[in-house]
mmCIF file of C-alpha atoms in Angstrom:
data_model
loop_
_atom_site.group_PDB
_atom_site.id
_atom_site.type_symbol
_atom_site.label_atom_id
_atom_site.label_comp_id
_atom_site.label_asym_id
_atom_site.label_seq_id
_atom_site.Cartn_x
_atom_site.Cartn_y
_atom_site.Cartn_z
ATOM 1 C CA SER A 1 0.000 0.000 0.000
ATOM 2 C CA ASN A 2 1.043 3.593 -0.627
ATOM 3 C CA PRO A 3 0.054 6.800 1.134
ATOM 4 C CA ILE A 4 -1.890 9.208 -1.095
ATOM 5 C CA VAL A 5 -3.816 12.490 -0.853
ATOM 6 C CA MET A 6 -7.431 12.360 -1.995
ATOM 7 C CA LYS A 7 -9.802 15.153 -2.934
ATOM 8 C CA LYS A 8 -10.327 17.834 -0.306
ATOM 9 C CA GLY A 9 -6.811 17.097 0.966
ATOM 10 C CA ARG A 10 -7.761 13.923 2.813
ATOM 11 C CA SER A 11 -5.018 11.400 3.373
ATOM 12 C CA ALA A 12 -5.583 7.784 2.409
ATOM 13 C CA TRP A 13 -3.818 4.621 1.316
ATOM 14 C CA THR A 14 -3.751 2.863 -2.040
ATOM 15 C CA LEU A 15 -4.046 -0.887 -1.525
ATOM 16 C CA HIS A 16 -2.617 -3.201 -4.201
ATOM 17 C CA CYS A 17 -3.704 -6.862 -4.228
ATOM 18 C CA LEU A 18 -1.978 -9.401 -6.448
ATOM 19 C CA TYR A 19 -3.826 -12.638 -6.990
ATOM 20 C CA ARG A 20 -3.659 -15.722 -9.145
ATOM 21 C CA GLU A 21 -6.514 -15.914 -11.611
ATOM 22 C CA ASP A 22 -8.826 -18.870 -11.167
ATOM 23 C CA ASP A 23 -11.140 -20.550 -13.618
ATOM 24 C CA GLY A 24 -14.314 -19.215 -12.036
ATOM 25 C CA ASP A 25 -14.671 -21.838 -9.323
ATOM 26 C CA GLY A 26 -12.794 -19.750 -6.756
ATOM 27 C CA VAL A 27 -10.105 -22.381 -6.323
ATOM 28 C CA GLY A 28 -7.189 -20.708 -8.118
ATOM 29 C CA GLY A 29 -5.053 -21.907 -10.959
ATOM 30 C CA ASN A 30 -4.386 -20.570 -14.386
ATOM 31 C CA GLY A 31 -7.160 -19.946 -16.754
ATOM 32 C CA GLY A 32 -10.407 -18.012 -16.721
ATOM 33 C CA GLY A 33 -11.339 -14.621 -15.455
ATOM 34 C CA GLY A 34 -10.511 -14.900 -11.781
ATOM 35 C CA ASP A 35 -13.965 -13.703 -10.687
ATOM 36 C CA GLY A 36 -14.140 -16.084 -7.706
ATOM 37 C CA THR A 37 -10.863 -14.795 -6.309
ATOM 38 C CA VAL A 38 -11.692 -11.166 -7.083
ATOM 39 C CA ASN A 39 -15.062 -11.481 -5.350
ATOM 40 C CA ARG A 40 -13.445 -12.947 -2.221
ATOM 41 C CA LEU A 41 -10.888 -10.106 -2.158
ATOM 42 C CA LEU A 42 -13.604 -7.493 -2.681
ATOM 43 C CA GLU A 43 -15.652 -8.958 0.149
ATOM 44 C CA VAL A 44 -12.698 -8.694 2.541
ATOM 45 C CA ILE A 45 -11.925 -5.125 1.447
ATOM 46 C CA PHE A 46 -15.540 -3.917 1.690
ATOM 47 C CA ARG A 47 -16.357 -5.740 4.949
ATOM 48 C CA HIS A 48 -13.185 -4.749 6.785
ATOM 49 C CA GLY A 49 -12.301 -1.438 5.167
ATOM 50 C CA THR A 50 -13.950 1.949 4.833
ATOM 51 C CA THR A 51 -13.994 2.318 1.045
ATOM 52 C CA LEU A 52 -17.133 2.495 -1.052
ATOM 53 C CA GLY A 53 -15.373 1.689 -4.322
ATOM 54 C CA VAL A 54 -12.463 -0.283 -5.751
ATOM 55 C CA ARG A 55 -10.636 0.075 -9.075
ATOM 56 C CA ILE A 56 -9.769 -3.291 -10.602
ATOM 57 C CA ARG A 57 -6.923 -3.651 -13.078
ATOM 58 C CA ARG A 58 -6.367 -7.041 -14.647
ATOM 59 C CA GLY A 59 -3.562 -8.492 -16.678
ATOM 60 C CA VAL A 60 -0.530 -7.426 -14.685
ATOM 61 C CA GLU A 61 2.594 -8.771 -16.328
ATOM 62 C CA ARG A 62 6.042 -9.359 -14.916
ATOM 63 C CA ALA A 63 9.407 -9.313 -16.629
ATOM 64 C CA ALA A 64 12.411 -10.934 -14.984
ATOM 65 C CA LEU A 65 16.074 -11.371 -15.722
ATOM 66 C CA ARG A 66 17.372 -14.865 -16.303
ATOM 67 C CA ARG A 67 19.213 -16.111 -13.235
ATOM 68 C CA LYS A 68 22.470 -17.923 -12.745
ATOM 69 C CA PHE A 69 24.317 -18.748 -9.548
ATOM 70 C CA VAL A 70 27.985 -18.824 -8.624
ATOM 71 C CA LYS A 71 29.531 -19.930 -5.343
ATOM 72 C CA VAL A 72 32.160 -17.782 -3.663
ATOM 73 C CA GLN A 73 34.298 -18.477 -0.631
ATOM 74 C CA THR A 74 34.417 -15.894 2.163
ATOM 75 C CA PRO A 75 36.967 -15.792 4.990
ATOM 76 C CA TYR A 76 34.143 -15.700 7.557
ATOM 77 C CA GLY A 77 32.842 -19.252 7.503
ATOM 78 C CA CYS A 78 32.521 -21.875 10.199
ATOM 79 C CA ALA A 79 32.237 -25.620 9.740
ATOM 80 C CA GLU A 80 29.122 -25.674 11.965
ATOM 81 C CA ASP A 81 26.988 -23.559 9.628
ATOM 82 C CA GLY A 82 27.145 -26.195 6.895
ATOM 83 C CA LEU A 83 28.389 -23.573 4.459
ATOM 84 C CA GLY A 84 32.035 -23.319 5.496
ATOM 85 C CA GLY A 85 32.025 -19.678 4.436
ATOM 86 C CA THR A 86 30.606 -20.383 0.978
ATOM 87 C CA VAL A 87 27.887 -18.039 -0.294
ATOM 88 C CA ASP A 88 25.697 -18.503 -3.355
ATOM 89 C CA VAL A 89 25.592 -15.304 -5.394
ATOM 90 C CA LYS A 90 22.648 -14.772 -7.745
ATOM 91 C CA LEU A 91 23.423 -13.214 -11.132
ATOM 92 C CA GLY A 92 20.765 -11.385 -13.142
ATOM 93 C CA VAL A 93 21.475 -11.934 -16.846
ATOM 94 C CA TRP A 94 20.225 -9.761 -19.716
ATOM 95 C CA GLY A 95 20.094 -10.688 -23.410
ATOM 96 C CA ASP A 96 22.087 -12.988 -25.646
ATOM 97 C CA GLY A 97 24.061 -10.468 -27.694
ATOM 98 C CA ASP A 98 21.808 -10.288 -30.752
ATOM 99 C CA GLY A 99 20.583 -6.824 -29.820
ATOM 100 C CA ASP A 100 16.950 -7.644 -29.089
ATOM 101 C CA GLY A 101 17.371 -8.243 -25.357
ATOM 102 C CA VAL A 102 15.777 -11.687 -25.633
ATOM 103 C CA ASP A 103 17.699 -14.937 -25.297
ATOM 104 C CA ASN A 104 15.863 -16.886 -27.969
ATOM 105 C CA ASP A 105 18.654 -19.043 -29.290
ATOM 106 C CA GLY A 106 20.745 -19.803 -26.205
ATOM 107 C CA GLU A 107 23.884 -18.609 -27.956
ATOM 108 C CA GLY A 108 25.856 -15.406 -28.067
ATOM 109 C CA GLU A 109 26.840 -12.830 -25.512
ATOM 110 C CA GLU A 110 24.931 -12.070 -22.383
ATOM 111 C CA GLU A 111 25.392 -9.300 -19.859
ATOM 112 C CA ILE A 112 25.335 -9.709 -16.100
ATOM 113 C CA VAL A 113 23.426 -6.691 -14.789
ATOM 114 C CA SER A 114 22.787 -7.722 -11.183
ATOM 115 C CA VAL A 115 24.923 -9.459 -8.540
ATOM 116 C CA LYS A 116 23.273 -10.290 -5.190
ATOM 117 C CA ALA A 117 24.510 -12.521 -2.374
ATOM 118 C CA GLU A 118 22.051 -15.132 -1.067
ATOM 119 C CA PHE A 119 20.596 -13.604 2.098
ATOM 120 C CA ASP A 120 20.135 -16.866 4.047
ATOM 121 C CA HIS A 121 23.761 -17.892 3.492
ATOM 122 C CA CYS A 122 25.049 -14.477 4.573
ATOM 123 C CA ARG A 123 22.813 -14.504 7.644
ATOM 124 C CA ALA A 124 23.996 -17.968 8.729
ATOM 125 C CA ILE A 125 27.645 -16.977 8.340
ATOM 126 C CA SER A 126 27.027 -13.681 10.138
ATOM 127 C CA GLU A 127 25.326 -15.372 13.090
ATOM 128 C CA ARG A 128 28.117 -17.953 13.476
ATOM 129 C CA SER A 129 31.075 -15.639 12.932
ATOM 130 C CA GLY A 130 29.823 -12.397 14.481
ATOM 131 C CA VAL A 131 30.686 -10.482 11.301
ATOM 132 C CA PRO A 132 27.878 -8.063 10.309
ATOM 133 C CA LEU A 133 25.543 -9.448 7.658
ATOM 134 C CA LYS A 134 26.151 -6.426 5.387
ATOM 135 C CA THR A 135 29.898 -7.083 5.525
ATOM 136 C CA VAL A 136 29.474 -10.751 4.556
ATOM 137 C CA ALA A 137 27.117 -9.858 1.673
ATOM 138 C CA ALA A 138 29.344 -7.041 0.387
ATOM 139 C CA TYR A 139 32.407 -9.308 0.464
ATOM 140 C CA ALA A 140 30.585 -12.117 -1.394
ATOM 141 C CA GLU A 141 29.267 -9.753 -4.076
ATOM 142 C CA ARG A 142 32.661 -8.071 -4.543
ATOM 143 C CA LYS A 143 34.392 -11.479 -4.751
ATOM 144 C CA ALA A 144 31.865 -12.697 -7.362
ATOM 145 C CA ARG A 145 32.426 -9.552 -9.446
ATOM 146 C CA GLU A 146 36.192 -10.064 -9.273
ATOM 147 C CA GLU A 147 35.965 -13.749 -10.236
ATOM 148 C CA LEU A 148 33.672 -12.916 -13.164
ATOM 149 C CA GLY A 149 35.771 -9.961 -14.325
ATOM 150 C CA LEU A 150 32.942 -7.474 -13.794
ATOM 151 C CA PHE A 151 33.329 -3.858 -12.857
ATOM 152 C CA PRO A 152 32.732 -3.142 -9.187
ATOM 153 C CA ASP A 153 29.365 -1.875 -8.039
ATOM 154 C CA PRO A 154 29.255 1.954 -8.181
#
């Protein structure tokens, strides 16, 4: 939800609900119009909220980068955490080098545009070693960038 200002200067909140469309039986799944799910959400909003009206937008789409993982070794690990200082680092990959930004042939160049350390691994290492979680994550991401020959994060 987001804070907003309505007419006459009244403050309010915008509520966003994401739902999986169902096939009309209210069970969920992928298919039909999603009316069963929408009706259940509307009932909750109207019964437990103060609004008299709701705008419904359908067909929200999502775009995502392809993902790859690399493992990097940190100097902070302990044998007890089961990781031994190893952190998975998630790479967000864009394109395949043919200029259209879509990897449709599985060949060609690709660009790594995002490097993020796996939170759960960093947390486990941080808890065992006493090193701040941010420090573990920053080290893992920097190490992954170095090993992959990427420029450092600005």
